[in-house]
GROMACS .gro file of N, CA, C and O in nm:
model
  328
    1MET      N    1   4.259   5.007   2.312
    1MET     CA    2   4.198   5.126   2.254
    1MET      C    3   4.119   5.088   2.129
    1MET      O    4   4.164   5.009   2.048
    2VAL      N    5   4.004   5.148   2.113
    2VAL     CA    6   3.917   5.122   1.999
    2VAL      C    7   3.958   5.210   1.881
    2VAL      O    8   3.976   5.330   1.898
    3GLY      N    9   3.973   5.150   1.764
    3GLY     CA   10   4.005   5.227   1.645
    3GLY      C   11   3.883   5.304   1.596
    3GLY      O   12   3.772   5.250   1.596
    4VAL      N   13   3.902   5.426   1.556
    4VAL     CA   14   3.791   5.511   1.511
    4VAL      C   15   3.715   5.446   1.396
    4VAL      O   16   3.592   5.455   1.389
    5ASP      N   17   3.783   5.378   1.307
    5ASP     CA   18   3.717   5.313   1.192
    5ASP      C   19   3.626   5.199   1.235
    5ASP      O   20   3.542   5.155   1.157
    6ASN      N   21   3.643   5.149   1.357
    6ASN     CA   22   3.562   5.037   1.406
    6ASN      C   23   3.442   5.082   1.488
    6ASN      O   24   3.366   4.997   1.535
    7LEU      N   25   3.425   5.213   1.509
    7LEU     CA   26   3.313   5.260   1.589
    7LEU      C   27   3.184   5.254   1.508
    7LEU      O   28   3.180   5.298   1.394
    8VAL      N   29   3.081   5.196   1.568
    8VAL     CA   30   2.951   5.183   1.502
    8VAL      C   31   2.839   5.216   1.600
    8VAL      O   32   2.850   5.188   1.719
    9GLY      N   33   2.734   5.275   1.547
    9GLY     CA   34   2.613   5.299   1.623
    9GLY      C   35   2.504   5.203   1.576
    9GLY      O   36   2.528   5.114   1.493
   10VAL      N   37   2.385   5.222   1.628
   10VAL     CA   38   2.272   5.135   1.594
   10VAL      C   39   2.250   5.128   1.443
   10VAL      O   40   2.230   5.021   1.387
   11GLN      N   41   2.255   5.243   1.377
   11GLN     CA   42   2.228   5.247   1.232
   11GLN      C   43   2.332   5.166   1.153
   11GLN      O   44   2.296   5.089   1.063
   12GLU      N   45   2.458   5.180   1.188
   12GLU     CA   46   2.563   5.106   1.117
   12GLU      C   47   2.553   4.956   1.144
   12GLU      O   48   2.572   4.875   1.052
   13ILE      N   49   2.523   4.919   1.267
   13ILE     CA   50   2.508   4.777   1.300
   13ILE      C   51   2.392   4.718   1.220
   13ILE      O   52   2.404   4.610   1.161
   14ALA      N   53   2.281   4.788   1.218
   14ALA     CA   54   2.163   4.740   1.144
   14ALA      C   55   2.196   4.721   0.997
   14ALA      O   56   2.161   4.619   0.936
   15ARG      N   57   2.265   4.817   0.939
   15ARG     CA   58   2.300   4.808   0.797
   15ARG      C   59   2.395   4.690   0.771
   15ARG      O   60   2.375   4.612   0.678
   16ARG      N   61   2.495   4.673   0.856
   16ARG     CA   62   2.593   4.566   0.835
   16ARG      C   63   2.533   4.427   0.855
   16ARG      O   64   2.579   4.330   0.794
   17LEU      N   65   2.433   4.416   0.943
   17LEU     CA   66   2.371   4.286   0.969
   17LEU      C   67   2.241   4.266   0.892
   17LEU      O   68   2.174   4.165   0.909
   18ASP      N   69   2.204   4.365   0.810
   18ASP     CA   70   2.084   4.359   0.727
   18ASP      C   71   1.958   4.335   0.811
   18ASP      O   72   1.879   4.244   0.783
   19VAL      N   73   1.944   4.415   0.916
   19VAL     CA   74   1.825   4.410   1.000
   19VAL      C   75   1.777   4.553   1.022
   19VAL      O   76   1.845   4.649   0.986
   20ARG      N   77   1.661   4.566   1.082
   20ARG     CA   78   1.609   4.699   1.115
   20ARG      C   79   1.676   4.750   1.243
   20ARG      O   80   1.721   4.672   1.327
   21GLU      N   81   1.680   4.882   1.256
   21GLU     CA   82   1.737   4.943   1.376
   21GLU      C   83   1.664   4.896   1.501
   21GLU      O   84   1.726   4.878   1.607
   22ALA      N   85   1.535   4.872   1.490
   22ALA     CA   86   1.457   4.825   1.605
   22ALA      C   87   1.510   4.691   1.657
   22ALA      O   88   1.511   4.666   1.778
   23ALA      N   89   1.558   4.605   1.566
   23ALA     CA   90   1.614   4.477   1.608
   23ALA      C   91   1.739   4.499   1.693
   23ALA      O   92   1.756   4.436   1.798
   24VAL      N   93   1.825   4.589   1.650
   24VAL     CA   94   1.948   4.618   1.725
   24VAL      C   95   1.912   4.675   1.862
   24VAL      O   96   1.967   4.633   1.965
   25LYS      N   97   1.818   4.765   1.867
   25LYS     CA   98   1.775   4.824   1.995
   25LYS      C   99   1.718   4.716   2.087
   25LYS      O  100   1.743   4.718   2.208
   26ASN      N  101   1.645   4.622   2.031
   26ASN     CA  102   1.590   4.511   2.111
   26ASN      C  103   1.703   4.425   2.168
   26ASN      O  104   1.697   4.383   2.283
   27TRP      N  105   1.804   4.395   2.087
   27TRP     CA  106   1.915   4.314   2.136
   27TRP      C  107   1.983   4.382   2.255
   27TRP      O  108   2.029   4.315   2.347
   28CYS      N  109   1.988   4.515   2.252
   28CYS     CA  110   2.055   4.590   2.359
   28CYS      C  111   1.983   4.576   2.493
   28CYS      O  112   2.047   4.579   2.598
   29VAL      N  113   1.853   4.560   2.491
   29VAL     CA  114   1.777   4.559   2.616
   29VAL      C  115   1.727   4.420   2.656
   29VAL      O  116   1.686   4.402   2.770
   30ARG      N  117   1.730   4.323   2.566
   30ARG     CA  118   1.672   4.192   2.594
   30ARG      C  119   1.764   4.094   2.664
   30ARG      O  120   1.723   3.984   2.699
   31GLY      N  121   1.888   4.130   2.683
   31GLY     CA  122   1.978   4.038   2.752
   31GLY      C  123   2.012   3.915   2.670
   31GLY      O  124   2.014   3.805   2.722
   32VAL      N  125   2.039   3.933   2.540
   32VAL     CA  126   2.075   3.820   2.453
   32VAL      C  127   2.226   3.810   2.435
   32VAL      O  128   2.273   3.750   2.341
   33GLY      N  129   2.300   3.871   2.527
   33GLY     CA  130   2.445   3.865   2.519
   33GLY      C  131   2.508   3.970   2.430
   33GLY      O  132   2.628   3.964   2.403
   34PHE      N  133   2.426   4.064   2.382
   34PHE     CA  134   2.479   4.169   2.296
   34PHE      C  135   2.586   4.245   2.372
   34PHE      O  136   2.571   4.275   2.490
   35PRO      N  137   2.698   4.278   2.305
   35PRO     CA  138   2.807   4.345   2.375
   35PRO      C  139   2.765   4.481   2.431
   35PRO      O  140   2.679   4.549   2.375
   36ASP      N  141   2.830   4.518   2.540
   36ASP     CA  142   2.808   4.651   2.596
   36ASP      C  143   2.872   4.754   2.506
   36ASP      O  144   2.974   4.727   2.441
   37PRO      N  145   2.813   4.873   2.500
   37PRO     CA  146   2.875   4.979   2.420
   37PRO      C  147   3.011   5.017   2.479
   37PRO      O  148   3.033   5.005   2.600
   38CYS      N  149   3.101   5.062   2.393
   38CYS     CA  150   3.231   5.105   2.444
   38CYS      C  151   3.224   5.251   2.492
   38CYS      O  152   3.311   5.294   2.566
   39GLN      N  153   3.118   5.321   2.451
   39GLN     CA  154   3.100   5.461   2.492
   39GLN      C  155   2.954   5.500   2.473
   39GLN      O  156   2.887   5.448   2.385
   40VAL      N  157   2.908   5.590   2.558
   40VAL     CA  158   2.775   5.648   2.542
   40VAL      C  159   2.794   5.797   2.521
   40VAL      O  160   2.853   5.866   2.605
   41LEU      N  161   2.750   5.845   2.406
   41LEU     CA  162   2.762   5.986   2.370
   41LEU      C  163   2.625   6.051   2.374
   41LEU      O  164   2.524   5.983   2.390
   42GLY      N  165   2.621   6.180   2.355
   42GLY     CA  166   2.493   6.250   2.351
   42GLY      C  167   2.403   6.199   2.240
   42GLY      O  168   2.281   6.198   2.253
   43MET      N  169   2.461   6.151   2.130
   43MET     CA  170   2.383   6.100   2.017
   43MET      C  171   2.340   5.955   2.037
   43MET      O  172   2.258   5.904   1.964
   44GLY      N  173   2.396   5.889   2.137
   44GLY     CA  174   2.358   5.751   2.163
   44GLY      C  175   2.479   5.664   2.193
   44GLY      O  176   2.589   5.712   2.216
   45GLN      N  177   2.455   5.534   2.194
   45GLN     CA  178   2.559   5.437   2.226
   45GLN      C  179   2.646   5.408   2.104
   45GLN      O  180   2.600   5.413   1.990
   46VAL      N  181   2.772   5.373   2.132
   46VAL     CA  182   2.868   5.341   2.027
   46VAL      C  183   2.938   5.212   2.066
   46VAL      O  184   2.976   5.193   2.182
   47TRP      N  185   2.954   5.123   1.969
   47TRP     CA  186   3.019   4.994   1.991
   47TRP      C  187   3.144   4.982   1.908
   47TRP      O  188   3.160   5.048   1.806
   48ASP      N  189   3.229   4.889   1.949
   48ASP     CA  190   3.346   4.851   1.871
   48ASP      C  191   3.301   4.738   1.778
   48ASP      O  192   3.256   4.632   1.824
   49TRP      N  193   3.308   4.760   1.647
   49TRP     CA  194   3.255   4.663   1.550
   49TRP      C  195   3.308   4.521   1.571
   49TRP      O  196   3.230   4.426   1.565
   50PRO      N  197   3.437   4.499   1.598
   50PRO     CA  198   3.482   4.361   1.619
   50PRO      C  199   3.406   4.289   1.732
   50PRO      O  200   3.383   4.169   1.724
   51ASP      N  201   3.365   4.361   1.837
   51ASP     CA  202   3.287   4.299   1.944
   51ASP      C  203   3.150   4.257   1.893
   51ASP      O  204   3.102   4.147   1.921
   52VAL      N  205   3.086   4.346   1.817
   52VAL     CA  206   2.953   4.317   1.762
   52VAL      C  207   2.963   4.205   1.658
   52VAL      O  208   2.882   4.114   1.656
   53GLU      N  209   3.065   4.211   1.576
   53GLU     CA  210   3.086   4.110   1.472
   53GLU      C  211   3.103   3.972   1.533
   53GLU      O  212   3.042   3.874   1.487
   54ALA      N  213   3.183   3.961   1.639
   54ALA     CA  214   3.203   3.832   1.706
   54ALA      C  215   3.072   3.780   1.763
   54ALA      O  216   3.039   3.661   1.749
   55TRP      N  217   2.994   3.867   1.827
   55TRP     CA  218   2.864   3.828   1.882
   55TRP      C  219   2.771   3.780   1.770
   55TRP      O  220   2.705   3.677   1.782
   56ALA      N  221   2.769   3.854   1.659
   56ALA     CA  222   2.681   3.819   1.547
   56ALA      C  223   2.720   3.685   1.486
   56ALA      O  224   2.633   3.606   1.448
   57GLN      N  225   2.848   3.656   1.478
   57GLN     CA  226   2.892   3.527   1.426
   57GLN      C  227   2.858   3.414   1.523
   57GLN      O  228   2.811   3.308   1.481
   58GLN      N  229   2.876   3.438   1.652
   58GLN     CA  230   2.845   3.336   1.753
   58GLN      C  231   2.697   3.303   1.757
   58GLN      O  232   2.659   3.190   1.790
   59THR      N  233   2.614   3.400   1.726
   59THR     CA  234   2.469   3.379   1.734
   59THR      C  235   2.406   3.348   1.598
   59THR      O  236   2.284   3.342   1.587
   60GLY      N  237   2.489   3.329   1.495
   60GLY     CA  238   2.438   3.292   1.364
   60GLY      C  239   2.374   3.406   1.287
   60GLY      O  240   2.300   3.383   1.192
   61ARG      N  241   2.403   3.529   1.324
   61ARG     CA  242   2.347   3.644   1.254
   61ARG      C  243   2.441   3.695   1.145
   61ARG      O  244   2.404   3.774   1.061
   62LEU      N  245   2.565   3.648   1.148
   62LEU     CA  246   2.665   3.688   1.051
   62LEU      C  247   2.752   3.567   1.022
   62LEU      O  248   2.802   3.501   1.114
   63GLY      N  249   2.768   3.537   0.894
   63GLY     CA  250   2.852   3.425   0.855
   63GLY      C  251   2.999   3.457   0.880
   63GLY      O  252   3.037   3.573   0.893
   64LEU      N  253   3.080   3.355   0.885
   64LEU     CA  254   3.223   3.375   0.907
   64LEU      C  255   3.286   3.456   0.794
   64LEU      O  256   3.390   3.517   0.813
   65ASP      N  257   3.221   3.455   0.678
   65ASP     CA  258   3.271   3.534   0.565
   65ASP      C  259   3.219   3.678   0.566
   65ASP      O  260   3.242   3.754   0.475
   66GLY      N  261   3.145   3.715   0.672
   66GLY     CA  262   3.092   3.851   0.683
   66GLY      C  263   2.957   3.870   0.618
   66GLY      O  264   2.905   3.981   0.614
   67THR      N  265   2.897   3.763   0.568
   67THR     CA  266   2.766   3.770   0.504
   67THR      C  267   2.656   3.769   0.609
   67THR      O  268   2.653   3.678   0.692
   68PRO      N  269   2.566   3.868   0.607
   68PRO     CA  270   2.454   3.865   0.703
   68PRO      C  271   2.369   3.741   0.682
   68PRO      O  272   2.351   3.694   0.570
   69MET      N  273   2.321   3.684   0.792
   69MET     CA  274   2.236   3.566   0.788
   69MET      C  275   2.097   3.606   0.835
   69MET      O  276   2.084   3.684   0.928
   70LYS      N  277   1.996   3.553   0.771
   70LYS     CA  278   1.858   3.576   0.812
   70LYS      C  279   1.800   3.442   0.854
   70LYS      O  280   1.838   3.338   0.803
   71LYS      N  281   1.706   3.446   0.946
   71LYS     CA  282   1.639   3.323   0.986
   71LYS      C  283   1.521   3.300   0.893
   71LYS      O  284   1.438   3.387   0.875
   72GLY      N  285   1.517   3.183   0.836
   72GLY     CA  286   1.406   3.146   0.749
   72GLY      C  287   1.290   3.092   0.830
   72GLY      O  288   1.287   3.097   0.953
   73ARG      N  289   1.193   3.036   0.761
   73ARG     CA  290   1.075   2.982   0.829
   73ARG      C  291   1.107   2.869   0.924
   73ARG      O  292   1.035   2.844   1.019
   74THR      N  293   1.219   2.801   0.901
   74THR     CA  294   1.257   2.690   0.987
   74THR      C  295   1.323   2.739   1.116
   74THR      O  296   1.344   2.661   1.207
   75GLY      N  297   1.354   2.868   1.121
   75GLY     CA  298   1.423   2.922   1.237
   75GLY      C  299   1.574   2.908   1.228
   75GLY      O  300   1.647   2.955   1.313
   76ARG      N  301   1.621   2.845   1.121
   76ARG     CA  302   1.765   2.829   1.102
   76ARG      C  303   1.819   2.947   1.022
   76ARG      O  304   1.754   2.993   0.927
   77PRO      N  305   1.939   2.994   1.056
   77PRO     CA  306   1.997   3.104   0.980
   77PRO      C  307   2.020   3.064   0.834
   77PRO      O  308   2.049   2.949   0.804
   78ARG      N  309   2.006   3.159   0.744
   78ARG     CA  310   2.035   3.138   0.603
   78ARG      C  311   2.104   3.262   0.550
   78ARG      O  312   2.086   3.371   0.605
   79LYS      N  313   2.184   3.246   0.447
   79LYS     CA  314   2.254   3.360   0.388
   79LYS      C  315   2.154   3.453   0.322
   79LYS      O  316   2.057   3.410   0.261
   80VAL      N  317   2.184   3.582   0.329
   80VAL     CA  318   2.103   3.681   0.260
   80VAL      C  319   2.153   3.687   0.117
   80VAL      O  320   2.273   3.700   0.093
   81THR      N  321   2.063   3.675   0.021
   81THR     CA  322   2.101   3.687  -0.119
   81THR      C  323   2.045   3.816  -0.173
   81THR      O  324   1.936   3.858  -0.139
   82THR      N  325   2.123   3.879  -0.260
   82THR     CA  326   2.079   4.005  -0.320
   82THR      C  327   2.058   3.991  -0.467
   82THR      O  328   2.099   3.900  -0.529
   0.00000   0.00000   0.00000
């Protein structure tokens, strides 16, 4: 069972990974291994954050410490600094 606190939509995923919502929507349709939603509601798709988090870490979009990673000019992931 998915915990309510772990439910995320496109907007929450984008914010947590420091990307635009369009990027998340692209991952959903491009077949890049993005996890399937755990539910589809009238407002849209909903995911279990641990599934998305694991995918983001495996693909270098999120550091193991939870820090969003951005790809620099070299194409290699880099930590986002604020």
